Amino acid sequence: MEKEKEKEVKLMGAWFSPYVHRVAWVLKLKGIQYEYVEEKLNNKSSLLHACNPVYHKIPVLLHHGKPIAESLFIIEYIDETWKQNPILPTHPYDRAMARFWAPYIDQTILEGSKRALYVEGEQLNKDIKQVSDAMEVLEGLLKGKKYFGGETTGFLDIAFGWIAIWLDAIDEVSGVRFFDPHRYPLLHNWKNKFREMDAVKDSLFPMGKLVCFFRKYRQYSKLRLSEATK
Ligand SMILES: N[C@@H](CCC(=O)N[C@@H](CS)C(=O)NCC(=O)O)C(=O)O
């Protein structure tokens, strides 16, 4: 019966998306079987438009045909639906903090470092400062802990996991060193441990593929930006 229920899970995503991988990591950590559907973001399917009519973005999780959008909400939904290997902290205070920091890091580090791939001048300096301030926050959150979740990985480890994989590729393509291991030694240790987790190890792809993707993204975004400012 339980197995039948598990088969009803579908994840719509794109291979390069950190938001999608974090959902896939949770599904793997909990041992939930699911079907993965790769979306073409330059030619989105009618299913994606129907499932996420507000943002039209991936990831979308379908459970028994019901769509859920936004990666952090999807993770909470999975955690509440399948109780094994809990992801969210148990204490209400820790849960509130996890819910506070996860979107903050998306808005600061994820969006800021991605933008640094194509902006220049004052905006680039602003983004570098925004990312490095938030990296300091992360280093602080790890003080006295093995993982963001404490002794084991939890919601914030999953939410920040992309940093352990994507940021090196962004550094290489942007030419900005966002992740300096000497400046963030705790984060550096955490990164190595995170990449070694079974659920994560299985989903790693060659760094060259991501670097190539970001090079194209950089060219495309620079072109769009220059056309918009003409
Ligand atoms: N806040 C969203 C962000 C998702 C997101 O930005 N997805 C990107 C791919 S990495 C997307 O679908 N972009 C398509 C678009 O913007 O049209 C989440 O956490 O799920």
Tab-separated table of C-alpha atoms and ligand atoms in Angstrom:
chain	number	residue	atom	x	y	z
A	1	MET	CA	0.000	0.000	0.000
A	2	GLU	CA	2.764	2.405	1.057
A	3	LYS	CA	4.750	1.548	-2.107
A	4	GLU	CA	1.671	2.227	-4.265
A	5	LYS	CA	1.417	5.663	-2.705
A	6	GLU	CA	5.087	6.405	-3.376
A	7	LYS	CA	4.732	5.754	-7.106
A	8	GLU	CA	2.349	8.649	-7.330
A	9	VAL	CA	5.193	11.156	-7.017
A	10	LYS	CA	6.478	13.110	-9.986
A	11	LEU	CA	9.164	15.795	-9.980
A	12	MET	CA	9.308	18.316	-12.805
A	13	GLY	CA	12.717	19.900	-13.063
A	14	ALA	CA	15.791	20.852	-15.073
A	15	TRP	CA	19.209	19.217	-14.568
A	16	PHE	CA	21.024	22.488	-13.802
A	17	SER	CA	18.593	23.837	-11.220
A	18	PRO	CA	19.749	23.957	-7.581
A	19	TYR	CA	16.116	24.347	-6.551
A	20	VAL	CA	15.266	21.049	-8.183
A	21	HIS	CA	18.222	19.146	-6.766
A	22	ARG	CA	17.335	20.098	-3.203
A	23	VAL	CA	13.927	18.485	-3.669
A	24	ALA	CA	15.497	15.388	-5.263
A	25	TRP	CA	17.933	15.083	-2.309
A	26	VAL	CA	15.031	15.028	0.164
A	27	LEU	CA	13.136	12.426	-1.863
A	28	LYS	CA	16.289	10.278	-1.895
A	29	LEU	CA	17.000	10.794	1.808
A	30	LYS	CA	13.507	9.583	2.577
A	31	GLY	CA	13.701	6.707	0.113
A	32	ILE	CA	10.675	7.879	-1.872
A	33	GLN	CA	10.384	6.548	-5.403
A	34	TYR	CA	9.469	9.159	-7.972
A	35	GLU	CA	9.339	9.838	-11.650
A	36	TYR	CA	11.560	12.654	-12.891
A	37	VAL	CA	10.402	14.813	-15.796
A	38	GLU	CA	12.949	17.147	-17.423
A	39	GLU	CA	11.439	20.459	-18.540
A	40	LYS	CA	12.804	22.671	-21.329
A	41	LEU	CA	12.665	26.137	-19.868
A	42	ASN	CA	12.855	27.800	-23.299
A	43	ASN	CA	9.794	25.809	-24.329
A	44	LYS	CA	7.825	25.062	-21.183
A	45	SER	CA	5.253	22.316	-21.279
A	46	SER	CA	1.565	23.014	-20.888
A	47	LEU	CA	1.737	20.778	-17.813
A	48	LEU	CA	4.226	23.158	-16.164
A	49	HIS	CA	2.068	26.216	-16.983
A	50	ALA	CA	-0.942	24.412	-15.570
A	51	CYS	CA	0.861	23.206	-12.438
A	52	ASN	CA	2.580	26.488	-11.599
A	53	PRO	CA	0.289	29.130	-13.141
A	54	VAL	CA	1.632	31.877	-10.881
A	55	TYR	CA	5.421	31.595	-11.428
A	56	HIS	CA	5.707	29.041	-14.291
A	57	LYS	CA	8.916	27.764	-12.670
A	58	ILE	CA	10.432	24.445	-11.753
A	59	PRO	CA	10.562	22.531	-9.482
A	60	VAL	CA	7.000	21.312	-9.265
A	61	LEU	CA	6.140	18.196	-7.305
A	62	LEU	CA	3.037	16.258	-8.244
A	63	HIS	CA	1.606	14.023	-5.561
A	64	HIS	CA	-1.403	12.014	-6.695
A	65	GLY	CA	-1.708	14.592	-9.489
A	66	LYS	CA	-1.812	17.572	-7.102
A	67	PRO	CA	0.920	20.123	-7.862
A	68	ILE	CA	3.089	21.874	-5.281
A	69	ALA	CA	5.447	24.676	-6.326
A	70	GLU	CA	8.408	26.426	-4.662
A	71	SER	CA	11.244	24.191	-3.541
A	72	LEU	CA	11.213	25.093	0.163
A	73	PHE	CA	7.456	24.528	0.414
A	74	ILE	CA	7.829	21.255	-1.467
A	75	ILE	CA	10.439	20.075	1.043
A	76	GLU	CA	8.151	20.920	3.944
A	77	TYR	CA	5.309	19.075	2.234
A	78	ILE	CA	7.473	15.984	1.721
A	79	ASP	CA	8.666	16.119	5.322
A	80	GLU	CA	5.126	16.310	6.649
A	81	THR	CA	3.837	13.578	4.346
A	82	TRP	CA	6.631	11.012	4.742
A	83	LYS	CA	7.778	11.000	8.356
A	84	GLN	CA	10.913	8.839	7.977
A	85	ASN	CA	14.291	10.647	8.246
A	86	PRO	CA	12.832	13.991	9.388
A	87	ILE	CA	14.287	17.081	7.728
A	88	LEU	CA	12.835	20.011	9.661
A	89	PRO	CA	14.052	20.574	13.226
A	90	THR	CA	11.689	19.385	15.937
A	91	HIS	CA	11.849	22.444	18.212
A	92	PRO	CA	9.505	25.265	17.119
A	93	TYR	CA	12.258	27.863	17.577
A	94	ASP	CA	14.692	25.935	15.391
A	95	ARG	CA	11.963	25.433	12.788
A	96	ALA	CA	11.248	29.158	12.726
A	97	MET	CA	14.959	29.898	12.324
A	98	ALA	CA	15.317	27.358	9.517
A	99	ARG	CA	12.362	28.936	7.724
A	100	PHE	CA	13.914	32.348	8.196
A	101	TRP	CA	17.421	31.567	6.904
A	102	ALA	CA	16.609	29.383	3.919
A	103	PRO	CA	14.862	32.052	1.760
A	104	TYR	CA	17.309	34.696	2.955
A	105	ILE	CA	20.240	32.703	1.550
A	106	ASP	CA	18.356	32.108	-1.723
A	107	GLN	CA	17.780	35.835	-2.114
A	108	THR	CA	21.293	36.885	-1.141
A	109	ILE	CA	23.816	34.211	-2.163
A	110	LEU	CA	21.957	32.314	-4.869
A	111	GLU	CA	20.460	35.308	-6.681
A	112	GLY	CA	23.457	37.595	-6.001
A	113	SER	CA	26.121	35.172	-7.265
A	114	LYS	CA	24.013	34.279	-10.317
A	115	ARG	CA	23.620	37.960	-11.182
A	116	ALA	CA	27.395	38.424	-10.834
A	117	LEU	CA	27.702	36.292	-13.967
A	118	TYR	CA	26.478	39.142	-16.152
A	119	VAL	CA	26.361	42.491	-14.310
A	120	GLU	CA	29.252	44.925	-14.072
A	121	GLY	CA	30.402	48.037	-12.178
A	122	GLU	CA	28.399	49.244	-9.212
A	123	GLN	CA	25.815	46.442	-9.395
A	124	LEU	CA	28.583	43.821	-9.399
A	125	ASN	CA	30.208	45.407	-6.333
A	126	LYS	CA	26.829	45.441	-4.573
A	127	ASP	CA	26.299	41.761	-5.378
A	128	ILE	CA	29.795	40.788	-4.205
A	129	LYS	CA	29.169	42.559	-0.896
A	130	GLN	CA	25.700	41.016	-0.532
A	131	VAL	CA	27.052	37.504	-1.116
A	132	SER	CA	30.055	37.878	1.161
A	133	ASP	CA	27.936	39.312	4.012
A	134	ALA	CA	25.606	36.319	3.715
A	135	MET	CA	28.523	33.875	3.532
A	136	GLU	CA	29.702	35.314	6.879
A	137	VAL	CA	26.235	34.595	8.265
A	138	LEU	CA	26.531	30.973	7.145
A	139	GLU	CA	29.986	30.602	8.661
A	140	GLY	CA	28.511	31.942	11.936
A	141	LEU	CA	25.575	29.520	11.809
A	142	LEU	CA	28.007	26.592	11.641
A	143	LYS	CA	29.937	27.550	14.790
A	144	GLY	CA	30.034	24.607	17.200
A	145	LYS	CA	28.115	22.387	14.790
A	146	LYS	CA	28.914	19.620	12.341
A	147	TYR	CA	26.025	20.425	10.038
A	148	PHE	CA	23.532	23.290	9.924
A	149	GLY	CA	21.096	20.780	11.371
A	150	GLY	CA	23.462	20.011	14.303
A	151	GLU	CA	24.850	16.472	14.510
A	152	THR	CA	23.045	15.415	11.344
A	153	THR	CA	21.921	17.083	8.133
A	154	GLY	CA	18.584	18.849	8.145
A	155	PHE	CA	16.452	21.414	6.325
A	156	LEU	CA	19.154	24.089	6.127
A	157	ASP	CA	21.814	21.639	4.897
A	158	ILE	CA	19.466	20.701	2.073
A	159	ALA	CA	18.539	24.324	1.402
A	160	PHE	CA	22.197	25.440	1.304
A	161	GLY	CA	23.471	22.268	-0.379
A	162	TRP	CA	23.689	23.935	-3.801
A	163	ILE	CA	26.517	26.088	-2.397
A	164	ALA	CA	28.670	22.957	-2.095
A	165	ILE	CA	28.231	22.244	-5.810
A	166	TRP	CA	27.180	25.268	-7.864
A	167	LEU	CA	29.253	28.060	-6.321
A	168	ASP	CA	32.603	26.728	-7.628
A	169	ALA	CA	31.237	26.806	-11.181
A	170	ILE	CA	29.872	30.334	-10.673
A	171	ASP	CA	33.271	31.394	-9.294
A	172	GLU	CA	35.026	29.992	-12.333
A	173	VAL	CA	32.764	31.652	-14.896
A	174	SER	CA	32.263	35.005	-13.131
A	175	GLY	CA	35.928	35.346	-12.136
A	176	VAL	CA	34.800	36.347	-8.617
A	177	ARG	CA	35.941	34.222	-5.699
A	178	PHE	CA	32.788	33.896	-3.649
A	179	PHE	CA	33.867	30.700	-1.887
A	180	ASP	CA	37.279	31.217	-0.326
A	181	PRO	CA	38.022	28.131	1.858
A	182	HIS	CA	40.457	30.124	4.028
A	183	ARG	CA	37.875	32.768	4.758
A	184	TYR	CA	35.106	30.236	5.432
A	185	PRO	CA	36.834	27.170	6.954
A	186	LEU	CA	33.695	25.797	8.645
A	187	LEU	CA	31.716	26.123	5.458
A	188	HIS	CA	34.557	24.472	3.559
A	189	ASN	CA	34.505	21.432	5.908
A	190	TRP	CA	30.732	21.250	5.689
A	191	LYS	CA	30.901	21.400	1.895
A	192	ASN	CA	33.181	18.350	1.745
A	193	LYS	CA	30.957	16.371	4.112
A	194	PHE	CA	27.808	17.369	2.242
A	195	ARG	CA	29.177	16.267	-1.125
A	196	GLU	CA	29.988	12.850	0.385
A	197	MET	CA	26.385	12.124	1.411
A	198	ASP	CA	24.893	9.195	-0.534
A	199	ALA	CA	21.835	11.139	-1.665
A	200	VAL	CA	24.064	13.914	-2.964
A	201	LYS	CA	26.968	11.862	-4.362
A	202	ASP	CA	24.592	10.075	-6.720
A	203	SER	CA	23.292	13.298	-8.199
A	204	LEU	CA	26.641	15.023	-8.826
A	205	PHE	CA	27.475	15.786	-12.432
A	206	PRO	CA	30.795	16.738	-14.021
A	207	MET	CA	31.696	20.295	-13.014
A	208	GLY	CA	32.581	21.036	-16.672
A	209	LYS	CA	28.949	20.584	-17.659
A	210	LEU	CA	27.823	23.220	-15.179
A	211	VAL	CA	30.660	25.590	-16.140
A	212	CYS	CA	29.602	25.251	-19.782
A	213	PHE	CA	25.994	25.957	-18.855
A	214	PHE	CA	26.942	29.093	-16.897
A	215	ARG	CA	29.128	30.363	-19.778
A	216	LYS	CA	26.135	30.197	-22.093
A	217	TYR	CA	23.888	31.740	-19.432
A	218	ARG	CA	26.402	34.582	-18.990
A	219	GLN	CA	26.534	35.330	-22.741
A	220	TYR	CA	22.760	35.195	-23.101
A	221	SER	CA	22.104	37.354	-20.022
A	222	LYS	CA	24.713	39.969	-21.005
A	223	LEU	CA	23.116	40.234	-24.444
A	224	ARG	CA	19.648	40.614	-22.969
A	225	LEU	CA	20.894	43.244	-20.520
A	226	SER	CA	22.595	45.270	-23.254
A	227	GLU	CA	19.458	45.126	-25.442
A	228	ALA	CA	17.300	46.238	-22.511
A	229	THR	CA	19.522	49.255	-21.789
A	230	LYS	CA	19.753	50.426	-25.466
B	1	LIG	N1	11.831	30.221	-5.528
B	1	LIG	C1	11.740	29.160	-6.499
B	1	LIG	C2	12.762	29.409	-7.598
B	1	LIG	C3	12.658	28.413	-8.749
B	1	LIG	C4	13.392	28.917	-9.982
B	1	LIG	O1	13.876	30.048	-10.042
B	1	LIG	N2	13.450	28.036	-10.987
B	1	LIG	C5	14.050	28.421	-12.242
B	1	LIG	C6	15.069	27.372	-12.708
B	1	LIG	S1	16.501	27.347	-11.671
B	1	LIG	C7	12.970	28.484	-13.321
B	1	LIG	O2	12.084	27.657	-13.367
B	1	LIG	N3	13.060	29.475	-14.206
B	1	LIG	C8	12.164	29.608	-15.303
B	1	LIG	C9	11.676	30.999	-15.485
B	1	LIG	O3	12.078	31.890	-14.713
B	1	LIG	O4	10.914	31.243	-16.405
B	1	LIG	C10	11.943	27.812	-5.798
B	1	LIG	O5	12.526	27.794	-4.703
B	1	LIG	O6	11.455	26.795	-6.303
